[in-house]
PDB file of C-alpha atoms in Angstrom:
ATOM      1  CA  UNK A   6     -46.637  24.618 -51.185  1.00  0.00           C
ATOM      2  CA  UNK A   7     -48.242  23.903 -47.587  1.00  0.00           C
ATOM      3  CA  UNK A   8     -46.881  20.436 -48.345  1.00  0.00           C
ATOM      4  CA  UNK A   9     -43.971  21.070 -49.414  1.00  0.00           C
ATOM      5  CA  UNK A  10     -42.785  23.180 -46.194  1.00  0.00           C
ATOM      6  CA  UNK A  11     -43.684  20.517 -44.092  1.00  0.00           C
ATOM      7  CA  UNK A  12     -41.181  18.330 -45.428  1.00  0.00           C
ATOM      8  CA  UNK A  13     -38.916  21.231 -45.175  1.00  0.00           C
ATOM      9  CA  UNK A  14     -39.381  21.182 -41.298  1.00  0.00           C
ATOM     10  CA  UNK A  15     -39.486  17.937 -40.965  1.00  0.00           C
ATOM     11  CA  UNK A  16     -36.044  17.533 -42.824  1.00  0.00           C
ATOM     12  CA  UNK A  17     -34.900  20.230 -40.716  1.00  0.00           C
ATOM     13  CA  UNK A  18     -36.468  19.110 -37.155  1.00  0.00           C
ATOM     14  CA  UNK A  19     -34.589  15.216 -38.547  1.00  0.00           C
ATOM     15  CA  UNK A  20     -31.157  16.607 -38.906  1.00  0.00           C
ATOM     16  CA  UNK A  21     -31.216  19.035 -35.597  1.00  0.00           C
ATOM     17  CA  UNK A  22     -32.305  15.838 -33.862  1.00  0.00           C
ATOM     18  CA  UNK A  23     -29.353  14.292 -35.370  1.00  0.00           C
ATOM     19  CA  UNK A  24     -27.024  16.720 -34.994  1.00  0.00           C
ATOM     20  CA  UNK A  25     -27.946  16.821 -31.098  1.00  0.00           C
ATOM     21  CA  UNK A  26     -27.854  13.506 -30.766  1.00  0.00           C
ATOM     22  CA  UNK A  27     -23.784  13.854 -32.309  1.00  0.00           C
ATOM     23  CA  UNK A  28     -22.833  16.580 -30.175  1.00  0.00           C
ATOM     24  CA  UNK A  29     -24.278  14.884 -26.814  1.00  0.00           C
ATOM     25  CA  UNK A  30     -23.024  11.414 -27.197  1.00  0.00           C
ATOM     26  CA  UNK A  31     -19.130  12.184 -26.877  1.00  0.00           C
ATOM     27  CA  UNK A  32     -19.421  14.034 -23.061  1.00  0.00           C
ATOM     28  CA  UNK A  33     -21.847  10.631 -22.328  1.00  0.00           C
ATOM     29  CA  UNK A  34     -18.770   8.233 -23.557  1.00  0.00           C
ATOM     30  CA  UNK A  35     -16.473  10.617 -21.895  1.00  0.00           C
ATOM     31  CA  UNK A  36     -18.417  10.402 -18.514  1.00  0.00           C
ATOM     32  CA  UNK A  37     -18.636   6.929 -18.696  1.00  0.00           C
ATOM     33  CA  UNK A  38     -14.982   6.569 -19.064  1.00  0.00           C
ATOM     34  CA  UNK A  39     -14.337   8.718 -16.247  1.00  0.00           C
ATOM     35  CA  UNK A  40     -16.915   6.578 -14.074  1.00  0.00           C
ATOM     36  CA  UNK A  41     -14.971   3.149 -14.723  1.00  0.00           C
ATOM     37  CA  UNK A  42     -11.570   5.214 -14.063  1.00  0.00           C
ATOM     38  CA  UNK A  43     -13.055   6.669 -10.632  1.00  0.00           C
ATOM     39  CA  UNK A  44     -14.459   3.091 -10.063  1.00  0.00           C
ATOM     40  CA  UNK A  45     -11.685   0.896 -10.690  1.00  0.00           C
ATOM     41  CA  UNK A  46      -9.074   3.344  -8.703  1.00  0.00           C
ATOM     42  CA  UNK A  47     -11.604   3.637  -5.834  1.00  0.00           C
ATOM     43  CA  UNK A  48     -11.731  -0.540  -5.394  1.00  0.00           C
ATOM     44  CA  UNK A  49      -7.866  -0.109  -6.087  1.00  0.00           C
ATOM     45  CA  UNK A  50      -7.363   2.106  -3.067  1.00  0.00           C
ATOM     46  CA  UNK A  51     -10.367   0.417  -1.083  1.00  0.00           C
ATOM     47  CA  UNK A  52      -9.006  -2.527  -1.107  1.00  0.00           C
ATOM     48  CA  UNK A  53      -5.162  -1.941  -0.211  1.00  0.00           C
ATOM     49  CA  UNK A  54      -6.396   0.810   2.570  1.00  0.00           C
ATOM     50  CA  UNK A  55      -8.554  -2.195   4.318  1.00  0.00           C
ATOM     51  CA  UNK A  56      -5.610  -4.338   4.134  1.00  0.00           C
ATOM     52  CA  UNK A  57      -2.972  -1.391   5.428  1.00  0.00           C
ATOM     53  CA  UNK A  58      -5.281  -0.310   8.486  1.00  0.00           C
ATOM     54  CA  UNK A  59      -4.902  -4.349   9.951  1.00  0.00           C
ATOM     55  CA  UNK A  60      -2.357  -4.573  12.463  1.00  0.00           C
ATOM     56  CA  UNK A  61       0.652  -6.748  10.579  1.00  0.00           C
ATOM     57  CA  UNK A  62       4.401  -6.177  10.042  1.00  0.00           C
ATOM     58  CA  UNK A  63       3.991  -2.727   8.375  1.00  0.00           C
ATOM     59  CA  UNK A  64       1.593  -1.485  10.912  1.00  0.00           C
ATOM     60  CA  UNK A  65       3.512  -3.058  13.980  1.00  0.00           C
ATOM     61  CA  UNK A  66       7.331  -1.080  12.181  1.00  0.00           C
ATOM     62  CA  UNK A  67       5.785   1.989  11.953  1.00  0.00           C
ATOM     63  CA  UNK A  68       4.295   2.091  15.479  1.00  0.00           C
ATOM     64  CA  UNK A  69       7.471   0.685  17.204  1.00  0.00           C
ATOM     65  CA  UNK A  70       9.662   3.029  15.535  1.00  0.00           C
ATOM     66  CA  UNK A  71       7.496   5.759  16.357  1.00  0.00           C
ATOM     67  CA  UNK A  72       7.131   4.936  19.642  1.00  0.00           C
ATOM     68  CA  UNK A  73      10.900   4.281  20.157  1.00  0.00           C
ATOM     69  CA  UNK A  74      12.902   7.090  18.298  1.00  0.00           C
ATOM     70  CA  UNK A  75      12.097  10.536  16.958  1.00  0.00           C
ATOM     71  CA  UNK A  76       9.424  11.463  14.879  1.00  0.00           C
ATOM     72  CA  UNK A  77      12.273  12.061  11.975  1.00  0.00           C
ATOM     73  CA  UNK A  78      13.036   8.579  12.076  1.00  0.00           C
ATOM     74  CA  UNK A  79       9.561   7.436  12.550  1.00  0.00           C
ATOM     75  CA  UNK A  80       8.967   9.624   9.188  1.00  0.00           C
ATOM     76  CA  UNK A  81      11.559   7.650   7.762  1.00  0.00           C
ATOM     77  CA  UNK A  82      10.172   4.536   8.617  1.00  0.00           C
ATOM     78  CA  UNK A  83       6.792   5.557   7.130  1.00  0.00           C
ATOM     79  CA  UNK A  84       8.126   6.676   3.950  1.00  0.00           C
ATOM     80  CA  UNK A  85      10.132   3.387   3.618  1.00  0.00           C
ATOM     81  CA  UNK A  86       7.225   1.013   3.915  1.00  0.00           C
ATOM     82  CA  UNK A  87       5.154   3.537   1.549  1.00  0.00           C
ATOM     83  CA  UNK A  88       8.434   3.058  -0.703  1.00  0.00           C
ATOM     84  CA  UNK A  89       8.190  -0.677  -0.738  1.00  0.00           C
ATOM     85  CA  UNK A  90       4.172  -1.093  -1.110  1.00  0.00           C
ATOM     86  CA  UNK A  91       4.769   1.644  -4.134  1.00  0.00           C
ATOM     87  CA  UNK A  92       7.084  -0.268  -5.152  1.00  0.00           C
ATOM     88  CA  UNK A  93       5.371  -3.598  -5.050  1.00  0.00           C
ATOM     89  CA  UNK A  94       2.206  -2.500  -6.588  1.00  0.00           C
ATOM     90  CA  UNK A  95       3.968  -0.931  -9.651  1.00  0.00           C
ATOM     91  CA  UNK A  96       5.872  -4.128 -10.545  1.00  0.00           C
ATOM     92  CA  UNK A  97       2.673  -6.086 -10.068  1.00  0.00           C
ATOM     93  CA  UNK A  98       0.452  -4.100 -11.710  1.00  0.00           C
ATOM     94  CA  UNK A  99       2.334  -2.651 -14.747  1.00  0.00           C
ATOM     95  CA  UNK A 100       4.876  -5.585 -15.342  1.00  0.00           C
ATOM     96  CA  UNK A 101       3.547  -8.874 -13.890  1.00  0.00           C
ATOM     97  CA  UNK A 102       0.481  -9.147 -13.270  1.00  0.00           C
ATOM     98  CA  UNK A 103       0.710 -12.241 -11.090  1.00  0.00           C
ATOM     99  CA  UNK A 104       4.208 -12.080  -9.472  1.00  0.00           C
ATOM    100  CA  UNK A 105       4.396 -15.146  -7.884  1.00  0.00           C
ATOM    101  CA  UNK A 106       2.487 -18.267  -7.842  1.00  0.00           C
ATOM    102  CA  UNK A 107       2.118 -19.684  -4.121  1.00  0.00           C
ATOM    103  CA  UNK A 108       3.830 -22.928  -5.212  1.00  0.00           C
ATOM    104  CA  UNK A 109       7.284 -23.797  -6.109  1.00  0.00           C
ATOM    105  CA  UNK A 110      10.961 -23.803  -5.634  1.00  0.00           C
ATOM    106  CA  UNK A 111      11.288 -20.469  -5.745  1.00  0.00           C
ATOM    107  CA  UNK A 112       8.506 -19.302  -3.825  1.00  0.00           C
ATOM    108  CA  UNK A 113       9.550 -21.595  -1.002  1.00  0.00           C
ATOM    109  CA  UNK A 114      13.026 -19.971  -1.003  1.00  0.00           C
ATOM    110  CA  UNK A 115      11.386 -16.685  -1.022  1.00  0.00           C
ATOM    111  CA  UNK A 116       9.760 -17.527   1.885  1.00  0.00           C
ATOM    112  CA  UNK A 117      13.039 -18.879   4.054  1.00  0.00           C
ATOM    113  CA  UNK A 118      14.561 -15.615   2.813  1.00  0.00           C
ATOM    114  CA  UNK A 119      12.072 -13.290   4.195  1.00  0.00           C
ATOM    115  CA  UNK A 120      10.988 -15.490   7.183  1.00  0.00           C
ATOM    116  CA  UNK A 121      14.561 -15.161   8.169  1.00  0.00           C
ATOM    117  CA  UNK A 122      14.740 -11.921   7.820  1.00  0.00           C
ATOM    118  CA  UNK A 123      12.149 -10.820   9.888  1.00  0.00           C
ATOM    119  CA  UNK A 124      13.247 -13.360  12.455  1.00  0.00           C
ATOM    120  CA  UNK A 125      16.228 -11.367  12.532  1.00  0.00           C
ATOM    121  CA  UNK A 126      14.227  -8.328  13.302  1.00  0.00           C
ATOM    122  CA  UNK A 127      12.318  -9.885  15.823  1.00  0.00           C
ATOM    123  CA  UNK A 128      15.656 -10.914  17.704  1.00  0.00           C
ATOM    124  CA  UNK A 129      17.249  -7.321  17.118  1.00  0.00           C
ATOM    125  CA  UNK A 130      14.053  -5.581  18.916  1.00  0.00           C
ATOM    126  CA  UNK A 131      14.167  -8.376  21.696  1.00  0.00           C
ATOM    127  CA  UNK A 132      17.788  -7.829  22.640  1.00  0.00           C
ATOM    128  CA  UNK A 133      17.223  -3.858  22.686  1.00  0.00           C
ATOM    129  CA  UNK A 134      14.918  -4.967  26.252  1.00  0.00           C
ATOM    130  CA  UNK A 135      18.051  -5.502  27.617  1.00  0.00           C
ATOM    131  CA  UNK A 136      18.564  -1.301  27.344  1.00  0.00           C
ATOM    132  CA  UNK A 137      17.200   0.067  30.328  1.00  0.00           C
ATOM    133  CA  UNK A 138      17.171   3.460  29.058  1.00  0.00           C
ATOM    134  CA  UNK A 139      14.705   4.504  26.452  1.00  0.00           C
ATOM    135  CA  UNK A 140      14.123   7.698  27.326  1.00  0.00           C
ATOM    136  CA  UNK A 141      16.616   9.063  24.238  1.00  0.00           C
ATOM    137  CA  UNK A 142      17.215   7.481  20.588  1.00  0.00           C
ATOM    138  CA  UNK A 143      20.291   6.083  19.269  1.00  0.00           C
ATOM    139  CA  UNK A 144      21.436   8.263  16.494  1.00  0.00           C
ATOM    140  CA  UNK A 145      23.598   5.631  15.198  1.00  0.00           C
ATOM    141  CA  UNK A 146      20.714   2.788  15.737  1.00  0.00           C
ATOM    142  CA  UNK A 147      18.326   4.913  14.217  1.00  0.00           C
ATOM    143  CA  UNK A 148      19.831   6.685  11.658  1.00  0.00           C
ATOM    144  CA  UNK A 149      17.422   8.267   8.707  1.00  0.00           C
ATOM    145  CA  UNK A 150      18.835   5.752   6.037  1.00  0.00           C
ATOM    146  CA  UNK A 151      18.277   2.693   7.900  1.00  0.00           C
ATOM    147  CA  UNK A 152      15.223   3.140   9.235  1.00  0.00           C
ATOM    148  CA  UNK A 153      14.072   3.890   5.598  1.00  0.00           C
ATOM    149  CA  UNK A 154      15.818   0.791   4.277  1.00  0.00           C
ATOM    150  CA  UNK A 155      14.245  -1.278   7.188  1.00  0.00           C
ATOM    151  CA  UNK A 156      10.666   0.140   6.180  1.00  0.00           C
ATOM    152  CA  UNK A 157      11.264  -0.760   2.596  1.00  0.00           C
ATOM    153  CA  UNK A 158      12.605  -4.399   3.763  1.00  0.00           C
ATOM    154  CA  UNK A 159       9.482  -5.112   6.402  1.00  0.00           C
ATOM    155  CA  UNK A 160       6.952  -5.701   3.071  1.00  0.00           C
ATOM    156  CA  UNK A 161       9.368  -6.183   0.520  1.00  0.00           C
ATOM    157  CA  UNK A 162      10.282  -9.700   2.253  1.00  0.00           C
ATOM    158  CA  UNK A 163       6.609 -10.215   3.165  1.00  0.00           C
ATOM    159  CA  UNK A 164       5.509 -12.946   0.794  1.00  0.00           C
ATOM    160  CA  UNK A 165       1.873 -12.002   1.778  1.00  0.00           C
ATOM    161  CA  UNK A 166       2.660  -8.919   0.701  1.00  0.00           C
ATOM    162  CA  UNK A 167       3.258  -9.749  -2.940  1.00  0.00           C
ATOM    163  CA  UNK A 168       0.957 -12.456  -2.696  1.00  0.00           C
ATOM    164  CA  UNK A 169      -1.632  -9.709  -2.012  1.00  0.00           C
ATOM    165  CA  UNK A 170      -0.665  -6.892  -5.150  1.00  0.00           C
ATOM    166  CA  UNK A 171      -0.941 -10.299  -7.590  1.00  0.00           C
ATOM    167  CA  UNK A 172      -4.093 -10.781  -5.799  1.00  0.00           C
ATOM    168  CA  UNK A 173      -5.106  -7.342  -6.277  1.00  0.00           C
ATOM    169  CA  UNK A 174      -3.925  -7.277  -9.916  1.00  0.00           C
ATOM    170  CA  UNK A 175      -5.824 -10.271 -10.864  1.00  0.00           C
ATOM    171  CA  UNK A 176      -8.904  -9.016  -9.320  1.00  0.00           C
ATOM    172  CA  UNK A 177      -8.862  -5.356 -10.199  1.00  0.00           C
ATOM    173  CA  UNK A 178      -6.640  -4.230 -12.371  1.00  0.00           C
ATOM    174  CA  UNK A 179      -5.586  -7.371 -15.205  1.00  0.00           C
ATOM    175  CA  UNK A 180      -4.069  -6.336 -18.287  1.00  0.00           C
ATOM    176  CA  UNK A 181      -6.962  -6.517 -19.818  1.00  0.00           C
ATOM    177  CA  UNK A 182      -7.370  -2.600 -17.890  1.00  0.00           C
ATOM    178  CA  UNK A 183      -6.465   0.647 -20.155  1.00  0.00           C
ATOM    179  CA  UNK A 184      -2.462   1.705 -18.952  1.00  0.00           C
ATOM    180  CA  UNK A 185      -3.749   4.846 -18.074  1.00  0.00           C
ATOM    181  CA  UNK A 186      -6.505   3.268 -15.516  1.00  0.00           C
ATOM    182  CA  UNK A 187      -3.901   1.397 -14.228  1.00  0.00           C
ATOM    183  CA  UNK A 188      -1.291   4.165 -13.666  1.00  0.00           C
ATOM    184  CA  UNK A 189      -3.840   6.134 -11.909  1.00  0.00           C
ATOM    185  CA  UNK A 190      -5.004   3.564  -9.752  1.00  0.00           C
ATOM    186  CA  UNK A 191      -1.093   2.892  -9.071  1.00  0.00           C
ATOM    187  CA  UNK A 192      -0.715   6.924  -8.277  1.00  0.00           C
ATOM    188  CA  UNK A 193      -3.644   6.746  -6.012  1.00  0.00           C
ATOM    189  CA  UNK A 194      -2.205   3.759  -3.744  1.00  0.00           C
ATOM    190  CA  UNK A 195       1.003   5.067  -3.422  1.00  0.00           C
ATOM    191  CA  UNK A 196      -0.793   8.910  -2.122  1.00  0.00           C
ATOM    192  CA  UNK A 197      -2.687   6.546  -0.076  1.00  0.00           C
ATOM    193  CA  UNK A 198       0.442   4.736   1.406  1.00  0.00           C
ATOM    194  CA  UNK A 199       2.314   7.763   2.400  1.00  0.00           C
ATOM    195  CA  UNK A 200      -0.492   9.526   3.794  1.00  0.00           C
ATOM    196  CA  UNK A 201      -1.681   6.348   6.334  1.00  0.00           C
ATOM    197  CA  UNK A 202       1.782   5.560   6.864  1.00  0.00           C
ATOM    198  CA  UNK A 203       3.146   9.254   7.603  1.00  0.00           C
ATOM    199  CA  UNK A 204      -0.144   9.711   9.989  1.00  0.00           C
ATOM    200  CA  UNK A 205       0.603   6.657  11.806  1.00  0.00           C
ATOM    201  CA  UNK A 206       4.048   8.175  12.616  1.00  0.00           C
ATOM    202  CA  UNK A 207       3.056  11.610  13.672  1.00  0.00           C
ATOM    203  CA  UNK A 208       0.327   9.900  15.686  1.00  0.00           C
ATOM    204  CA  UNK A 209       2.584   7.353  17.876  1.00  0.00           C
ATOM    205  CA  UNK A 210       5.473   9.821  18.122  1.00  0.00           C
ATOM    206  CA  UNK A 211       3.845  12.458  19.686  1.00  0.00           C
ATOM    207  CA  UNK A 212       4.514  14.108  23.176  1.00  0.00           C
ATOM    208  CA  UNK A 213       1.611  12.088  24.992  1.00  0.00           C
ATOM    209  CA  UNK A 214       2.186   8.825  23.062  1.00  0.00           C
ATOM    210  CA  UNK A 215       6.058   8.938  24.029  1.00  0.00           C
ATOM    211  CA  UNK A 216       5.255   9.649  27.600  1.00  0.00           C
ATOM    212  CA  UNK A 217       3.015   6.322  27.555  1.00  0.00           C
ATOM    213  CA  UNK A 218       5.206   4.466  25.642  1.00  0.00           C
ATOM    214  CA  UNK A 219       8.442   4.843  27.919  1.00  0.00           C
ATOM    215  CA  UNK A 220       5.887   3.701  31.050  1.00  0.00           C
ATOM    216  CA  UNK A 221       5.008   0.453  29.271  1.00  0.00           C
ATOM    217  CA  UNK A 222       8.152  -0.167  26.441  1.00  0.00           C
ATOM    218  CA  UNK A 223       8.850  -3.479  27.789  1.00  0.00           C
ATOM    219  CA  UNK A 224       5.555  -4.923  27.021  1.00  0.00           C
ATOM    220  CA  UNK A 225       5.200  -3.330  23.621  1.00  0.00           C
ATOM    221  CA  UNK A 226       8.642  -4.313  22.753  1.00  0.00           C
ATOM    222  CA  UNK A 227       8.551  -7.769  24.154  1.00  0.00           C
ATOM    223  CA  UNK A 228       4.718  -8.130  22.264  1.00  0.00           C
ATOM    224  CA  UNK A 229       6.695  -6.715  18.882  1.00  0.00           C
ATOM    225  CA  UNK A 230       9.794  -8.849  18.954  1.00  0.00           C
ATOM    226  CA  UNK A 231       7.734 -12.080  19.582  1.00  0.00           C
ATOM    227  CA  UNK A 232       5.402 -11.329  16.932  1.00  0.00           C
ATOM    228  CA  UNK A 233       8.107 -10.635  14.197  1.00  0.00           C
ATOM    229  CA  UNK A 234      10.191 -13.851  15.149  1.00  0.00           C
ATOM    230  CA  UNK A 235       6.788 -15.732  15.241  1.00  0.00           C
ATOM    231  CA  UNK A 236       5.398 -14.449  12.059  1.00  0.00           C
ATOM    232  CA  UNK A 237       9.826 -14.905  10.471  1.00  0.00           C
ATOM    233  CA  UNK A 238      10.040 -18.542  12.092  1.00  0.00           C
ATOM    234  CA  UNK A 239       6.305 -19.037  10.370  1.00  0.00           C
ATOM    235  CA  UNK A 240       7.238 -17.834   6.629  1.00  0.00           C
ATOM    236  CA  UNK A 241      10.944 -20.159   6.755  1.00  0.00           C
ATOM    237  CA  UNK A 242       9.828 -23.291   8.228  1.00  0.00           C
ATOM    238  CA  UNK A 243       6.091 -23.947   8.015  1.00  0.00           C
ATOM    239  CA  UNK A 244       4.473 -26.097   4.943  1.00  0.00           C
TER     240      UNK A 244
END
């Protein structure tokens, strides 16, 4: 008998010990699905906030058109280079993969394209030193739908720019990645874009920032027209 029930509690000690072990493994898996999604979205948004934060085209259209117009505008421009990185990212990541190989035909005419685009930039802000006024914006200059536009074409015609989602793709988030992983980790960039981008422009259009800014526009203007007609001439003609 005495032997007997200890087999009985043994049997049922074995089967609560399974039956624990059943119901805690799932929320384990779970959690360590949810630490590889946090992971992967966190090196997703590391990694493209490091590269925003650097002073280069996107940085330098924001600030300018901040500095120049009205915050709406400077909103505008914001949302439009958020747009295009969104954009960018989403293509790379969910389509491509590797957009572009940095060799070619057609990379080469990508890069004449968008060098002379932003040449043409560069040219456009260094003729506006010739205004002497800069105390008001010009509506018509500066409308809401351009300035977007212009914001989406700044990185869209950045070769670096794609260069750097492939690069990003390739590195963190292959196809090898679960869709969802890779949705999120698109969702988080783009919040991450608009947020940098708007805070740039509420930053460099404020009341104190504008009053600076008209005492010293022809340096900032003449630095930010030089640098996009460098950085344009750069992209079309260099090997």
């Amino acid at each position: 008998m005495l032997q007997r029930s200890a087999k009985t509690v043994k049997s049922t000690l074995k089967w609560e010990n399974v039956s624990l072990v059943n119901t805690q493994l799932p929320p384990l898996v779970h959690f360590g699905f949810h630490v590889s999604l946090f992971g992967t979205v966190g090196a997703t948004v590391g990694i493209y906030f490091a590269a925003a934060v650097t002073p280069g085209p996107n940085l330098l259209y924001v600030a300018h058109t901040a500095s120049a117009t009205s915050r709406k505008s400077a909103l505008m421009a914001a949302m439009g280079v958020a747009s295009g990185s969104t954009t960018l990212a989403g293509i790379s990541v969910l389509l491509l993969g590797d957009l572009l190989p940095a060799q070619g035909a057609a990379y080469r005419l990508l890069r004449l394209a968008c060098g002379l685009y932003l040449s043409y930039l560069g040219l456009r802000i260094l003729r506006g030193l010739r205004t002497t006024d800069h105390s008001a914006p010009d509506p018509v200059a500066h409308s809401g739908s351009r300035v977007y536009l212009r914001g989406i074409l700044t990185i869209v015609t950045n070769p670096k720019a794609t260069l750097f989602f492939g690069a990003l793709t390739a590195t963190v988030l292959p196809l090898s990645v679960p869709l969802t992983t890779r949705i999120s980790a698109v969702t988080a960039l783009a919040l991450s874009a608009f947020s940098w981008y708007c805070l740039v422009a509420i930053a460099f259009s404020s009341e104190p920032f504008q009053r600076l800014y008209r005492r010293i526009v022809f340096p900032i203007d003449l630095l930010s027209g030089c640098f996009f007609l460098a950085l344009g001439l750069y992209l079309a003609f260099a090997p």
